[in-house]
PDB file of C-alpha atoms in Angstrom:
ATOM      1  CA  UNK A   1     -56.977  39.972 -85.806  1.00 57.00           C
ATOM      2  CA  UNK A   2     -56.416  36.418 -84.569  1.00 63.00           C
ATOM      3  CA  UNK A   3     -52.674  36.918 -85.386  1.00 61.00           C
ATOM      4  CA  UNK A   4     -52.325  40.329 -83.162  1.00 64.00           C
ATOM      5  CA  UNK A   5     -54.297  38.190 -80.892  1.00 67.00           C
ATOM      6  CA  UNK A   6     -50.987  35.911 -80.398  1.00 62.00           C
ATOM      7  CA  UNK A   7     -48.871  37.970 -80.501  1.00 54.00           C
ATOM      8  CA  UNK A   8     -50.132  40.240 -77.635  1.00 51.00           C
ATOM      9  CA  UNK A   9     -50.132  36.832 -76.067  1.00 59.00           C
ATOM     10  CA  UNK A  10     -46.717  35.942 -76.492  1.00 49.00           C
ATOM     11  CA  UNK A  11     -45.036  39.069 -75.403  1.00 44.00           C
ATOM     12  CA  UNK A  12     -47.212  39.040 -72.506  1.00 57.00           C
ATOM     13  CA  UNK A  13     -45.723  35.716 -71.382  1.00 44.00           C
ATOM     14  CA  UNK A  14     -42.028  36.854 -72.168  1.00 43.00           C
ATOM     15  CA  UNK A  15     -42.193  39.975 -70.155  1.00 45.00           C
ATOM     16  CA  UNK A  16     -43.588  37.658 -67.262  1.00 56.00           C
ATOM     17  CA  UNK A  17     -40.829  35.555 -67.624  1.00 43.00           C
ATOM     18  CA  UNK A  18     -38.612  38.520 -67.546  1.00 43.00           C
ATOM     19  CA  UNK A  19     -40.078  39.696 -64.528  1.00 50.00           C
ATOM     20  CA  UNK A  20     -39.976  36.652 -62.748  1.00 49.00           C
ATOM     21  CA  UNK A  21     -36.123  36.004 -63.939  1.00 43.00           C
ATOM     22  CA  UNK A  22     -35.517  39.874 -62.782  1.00 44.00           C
ATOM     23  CA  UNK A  23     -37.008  39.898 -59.258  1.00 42.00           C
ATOM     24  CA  UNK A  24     -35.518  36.116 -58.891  1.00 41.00           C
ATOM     25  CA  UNK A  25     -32.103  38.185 -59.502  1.00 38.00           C
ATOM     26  CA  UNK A  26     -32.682  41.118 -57.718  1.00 41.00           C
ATOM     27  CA  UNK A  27     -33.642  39.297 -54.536  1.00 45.00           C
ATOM     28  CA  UNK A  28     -31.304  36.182 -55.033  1.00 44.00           C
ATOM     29  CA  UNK A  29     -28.523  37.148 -52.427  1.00 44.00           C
ATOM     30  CA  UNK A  30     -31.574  37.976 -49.466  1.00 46.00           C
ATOM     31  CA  UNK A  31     -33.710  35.076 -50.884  1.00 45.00           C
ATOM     32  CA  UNK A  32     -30.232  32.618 -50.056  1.00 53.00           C
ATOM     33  CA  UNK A  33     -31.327  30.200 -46.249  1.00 63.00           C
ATOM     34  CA  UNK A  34     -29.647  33.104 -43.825  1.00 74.00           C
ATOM     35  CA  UNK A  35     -31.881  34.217 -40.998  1.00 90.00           C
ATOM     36  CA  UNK A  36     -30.522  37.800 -41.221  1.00 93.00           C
ATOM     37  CA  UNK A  37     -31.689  39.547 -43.891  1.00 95.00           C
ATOM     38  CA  UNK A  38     -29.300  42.674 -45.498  1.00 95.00           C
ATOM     39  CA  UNK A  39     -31.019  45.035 -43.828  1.00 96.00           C
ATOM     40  CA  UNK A  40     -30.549  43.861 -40.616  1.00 97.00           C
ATOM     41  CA  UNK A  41     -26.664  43.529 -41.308  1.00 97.00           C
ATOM     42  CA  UNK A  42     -26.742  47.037 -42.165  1.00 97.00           C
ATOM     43  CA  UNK A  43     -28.856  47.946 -38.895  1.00 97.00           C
ATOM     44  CA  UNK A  44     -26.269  45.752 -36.974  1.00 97.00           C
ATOM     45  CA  UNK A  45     -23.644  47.506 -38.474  1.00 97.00           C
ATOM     46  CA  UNK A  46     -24.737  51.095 -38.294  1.00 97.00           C
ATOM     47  CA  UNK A  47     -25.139  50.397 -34.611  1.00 97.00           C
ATOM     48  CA  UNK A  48     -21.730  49.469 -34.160  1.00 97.00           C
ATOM     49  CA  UNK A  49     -20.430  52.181 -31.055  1.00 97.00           C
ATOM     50  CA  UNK A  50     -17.194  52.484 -33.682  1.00 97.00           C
ATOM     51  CA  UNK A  51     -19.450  52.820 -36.867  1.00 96.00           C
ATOM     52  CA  UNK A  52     -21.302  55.601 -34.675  1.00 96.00           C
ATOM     53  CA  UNK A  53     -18.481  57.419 -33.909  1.00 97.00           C
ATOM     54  CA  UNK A  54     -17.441  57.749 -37.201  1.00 96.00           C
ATOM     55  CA  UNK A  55     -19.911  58.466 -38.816  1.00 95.00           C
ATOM     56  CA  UNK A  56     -20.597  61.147 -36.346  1.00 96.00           C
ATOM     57  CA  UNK A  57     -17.209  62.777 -36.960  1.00 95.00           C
ATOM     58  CA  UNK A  58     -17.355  62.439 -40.842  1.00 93.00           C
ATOM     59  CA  UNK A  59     -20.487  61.632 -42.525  1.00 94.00           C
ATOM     60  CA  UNK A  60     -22.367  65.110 -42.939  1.00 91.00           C
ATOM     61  CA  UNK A  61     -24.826  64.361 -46.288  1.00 89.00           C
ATOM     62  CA  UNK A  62     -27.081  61.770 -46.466  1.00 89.00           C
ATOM     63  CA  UNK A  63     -27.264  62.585 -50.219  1.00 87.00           C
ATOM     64  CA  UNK A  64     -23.311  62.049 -50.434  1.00 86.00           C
ATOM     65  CA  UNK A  65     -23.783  58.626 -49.131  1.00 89.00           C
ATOM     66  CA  UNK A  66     -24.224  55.321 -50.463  1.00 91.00           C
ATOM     67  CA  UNK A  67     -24.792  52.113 -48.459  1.00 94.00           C
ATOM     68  CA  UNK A  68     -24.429  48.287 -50.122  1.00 93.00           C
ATOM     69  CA  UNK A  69     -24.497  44.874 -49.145  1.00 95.00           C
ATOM     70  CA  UNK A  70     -23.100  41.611 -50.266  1.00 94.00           C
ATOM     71  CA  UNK A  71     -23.562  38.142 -48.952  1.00 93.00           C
ATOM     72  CA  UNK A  72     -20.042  36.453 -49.241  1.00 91.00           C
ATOM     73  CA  UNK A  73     -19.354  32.597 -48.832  1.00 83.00           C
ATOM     74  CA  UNK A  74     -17.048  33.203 -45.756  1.00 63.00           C
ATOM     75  CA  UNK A  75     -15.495  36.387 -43.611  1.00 60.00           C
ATOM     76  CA  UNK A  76     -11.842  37.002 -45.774  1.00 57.00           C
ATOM     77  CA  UNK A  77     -10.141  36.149 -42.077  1.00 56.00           C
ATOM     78  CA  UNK A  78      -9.495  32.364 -41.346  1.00 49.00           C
ATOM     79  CA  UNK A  79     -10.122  32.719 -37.608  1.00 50.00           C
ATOM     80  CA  UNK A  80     -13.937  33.006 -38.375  1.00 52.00           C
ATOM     81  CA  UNK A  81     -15.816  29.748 -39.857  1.00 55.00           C
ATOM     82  CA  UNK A  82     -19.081  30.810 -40.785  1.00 55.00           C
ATOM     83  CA  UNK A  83     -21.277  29.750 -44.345  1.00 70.00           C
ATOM     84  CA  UNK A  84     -22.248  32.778 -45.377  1.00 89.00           C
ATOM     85  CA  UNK A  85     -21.485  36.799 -44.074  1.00 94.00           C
ATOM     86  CA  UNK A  86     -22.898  39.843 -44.853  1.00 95.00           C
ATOM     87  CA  UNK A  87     -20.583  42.671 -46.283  1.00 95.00           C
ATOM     88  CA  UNK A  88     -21.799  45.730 -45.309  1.00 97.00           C
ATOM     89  CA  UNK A  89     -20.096  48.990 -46.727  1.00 95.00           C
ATOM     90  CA  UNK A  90     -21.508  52.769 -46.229  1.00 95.00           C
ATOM     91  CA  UNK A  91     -19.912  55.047 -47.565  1.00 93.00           C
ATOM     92  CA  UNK A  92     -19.614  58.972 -48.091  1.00 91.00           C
ATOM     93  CA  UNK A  93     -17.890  61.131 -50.024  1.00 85.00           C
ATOM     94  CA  UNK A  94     -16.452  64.547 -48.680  1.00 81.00           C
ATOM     95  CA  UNK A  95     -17.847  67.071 -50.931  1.00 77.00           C
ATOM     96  CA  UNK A  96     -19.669  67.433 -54.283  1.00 72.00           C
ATOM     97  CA  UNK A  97     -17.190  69.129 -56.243  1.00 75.00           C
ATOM     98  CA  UNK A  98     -16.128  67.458 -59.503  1.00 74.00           C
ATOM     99  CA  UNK A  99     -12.969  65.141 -59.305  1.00 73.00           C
ATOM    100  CA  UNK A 100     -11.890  62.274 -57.205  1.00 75.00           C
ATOM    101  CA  UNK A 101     -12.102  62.677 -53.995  1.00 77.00           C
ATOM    102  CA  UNK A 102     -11.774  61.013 -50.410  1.00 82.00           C
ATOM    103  CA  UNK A 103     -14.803  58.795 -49.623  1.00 89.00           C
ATOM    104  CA  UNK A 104     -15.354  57.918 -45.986  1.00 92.00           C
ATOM    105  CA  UNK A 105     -15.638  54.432 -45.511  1.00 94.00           C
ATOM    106  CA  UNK A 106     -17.026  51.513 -42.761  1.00 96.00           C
ATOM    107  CA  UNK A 107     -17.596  48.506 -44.135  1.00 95.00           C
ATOM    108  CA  UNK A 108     -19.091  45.409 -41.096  1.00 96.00           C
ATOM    109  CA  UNK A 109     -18.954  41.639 -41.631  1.00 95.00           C
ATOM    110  CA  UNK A 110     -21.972  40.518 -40.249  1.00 95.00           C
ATOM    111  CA  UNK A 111     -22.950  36.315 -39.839  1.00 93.00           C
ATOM    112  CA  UNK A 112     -26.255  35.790 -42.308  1.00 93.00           C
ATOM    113  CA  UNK A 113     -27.287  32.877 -39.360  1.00 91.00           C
ATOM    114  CA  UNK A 114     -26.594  34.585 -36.382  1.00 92.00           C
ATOM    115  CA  UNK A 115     -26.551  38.346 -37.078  1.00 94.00           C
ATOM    116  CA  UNK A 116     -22.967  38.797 -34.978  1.00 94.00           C
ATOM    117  CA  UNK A 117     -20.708  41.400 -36.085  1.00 95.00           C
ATOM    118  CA  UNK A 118     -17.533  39.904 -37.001  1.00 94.00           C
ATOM    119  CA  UNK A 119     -15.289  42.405 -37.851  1.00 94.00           C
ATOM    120  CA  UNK A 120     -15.323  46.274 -38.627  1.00 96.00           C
ATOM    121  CA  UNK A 121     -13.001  48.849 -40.087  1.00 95.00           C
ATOM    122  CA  UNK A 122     -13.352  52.152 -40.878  1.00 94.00           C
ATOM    123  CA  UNK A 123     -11.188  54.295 -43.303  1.00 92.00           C
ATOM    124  CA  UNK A 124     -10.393  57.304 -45.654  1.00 89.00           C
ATOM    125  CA  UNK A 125      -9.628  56.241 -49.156  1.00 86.00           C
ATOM    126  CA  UNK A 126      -9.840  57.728 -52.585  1.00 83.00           C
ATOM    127  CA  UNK A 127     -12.521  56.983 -54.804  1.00 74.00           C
ATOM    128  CA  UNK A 128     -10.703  55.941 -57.600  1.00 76.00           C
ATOM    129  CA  UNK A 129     -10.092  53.128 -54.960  1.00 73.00           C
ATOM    130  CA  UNK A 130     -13.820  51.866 -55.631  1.00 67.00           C
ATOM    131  CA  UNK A 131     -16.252  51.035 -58.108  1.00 57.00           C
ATOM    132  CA  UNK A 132     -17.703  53.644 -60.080  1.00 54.00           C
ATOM    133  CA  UNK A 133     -21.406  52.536 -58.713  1.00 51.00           C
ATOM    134  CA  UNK A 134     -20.173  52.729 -55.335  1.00 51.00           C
ATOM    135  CA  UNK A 135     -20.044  56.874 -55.650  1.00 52.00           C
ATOM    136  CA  UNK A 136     -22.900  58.934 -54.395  1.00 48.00           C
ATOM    137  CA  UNK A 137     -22.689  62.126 -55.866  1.00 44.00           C
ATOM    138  CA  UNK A 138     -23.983  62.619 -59.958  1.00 43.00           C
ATOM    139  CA  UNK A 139     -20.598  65.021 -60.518  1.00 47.00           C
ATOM    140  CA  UNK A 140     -18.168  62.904 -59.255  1.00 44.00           C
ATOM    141  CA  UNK A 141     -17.281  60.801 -62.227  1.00 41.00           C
TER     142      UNK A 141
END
């Protein structure tokens, strides 16, 4: 009895551990010193009078659409010094049928210390072009 008693004890502590480790990972990148946290970089972006109009004209299904952040060291453009920047990316596909297909894309660089947008594109690639994680649809890989 004293044995199980131990045990239950131990694994208890591990999967604490494991928690702590796992949350510490999952929330590392908003957790970093920025005062702009991803969702604000997203709001910032999706606000964007050129992200609007886009996404007006070609996102349709919110359930064909997949939004992600990253915070990056620096904006890939030298004219911008900044420590850290937000890389926001939503994007949509433009259907659900099975194969690769175009996926509708803006993706924002937003400063993590002062929440200005500093840069935007928008574009039409395939998405064989991304990640597989980056797809929205179940059928499309």
């Amino acid at each position: 009895m004293e044995k199980n008693k131990k045990y239950v004890i131990a694994v208890i502590a591990v999967l604490i551990l494991v928690g702590i480790a796992g949350a510490y990972t999952y929330l590392g990148t908003d957790s970093a010193d920025t005062k702009i946290n991803s969702s604000e970089a997203v709001s910032i972006v999706e606000n964007d009078p050129m992200a609007i109009n886009y996404s007006e004209e070609y996102f349709h299904v919110e359930g064909w659409r997949v939004t992600n952040t990253e915070l990056l060291d620096s904006v890939p453009t030298e004219t911008v010094q900044d420590n850290s920047v937000w890389r926001v990316r939503i994007m949509e596909r433009s259907c659900a049928c099975s194969g690769i297909k175009d996926l509708f894309v803006i993706e924002g660089y937003v400063s993590s210390s002062t929440g200005e947008l500093l840069g935007i594109e928008t574009k039409s690639v395939l998405e064989s072009e991304y990640d597989k994680k980056t797809c929205s649809s179940t059928s499309c890989h």
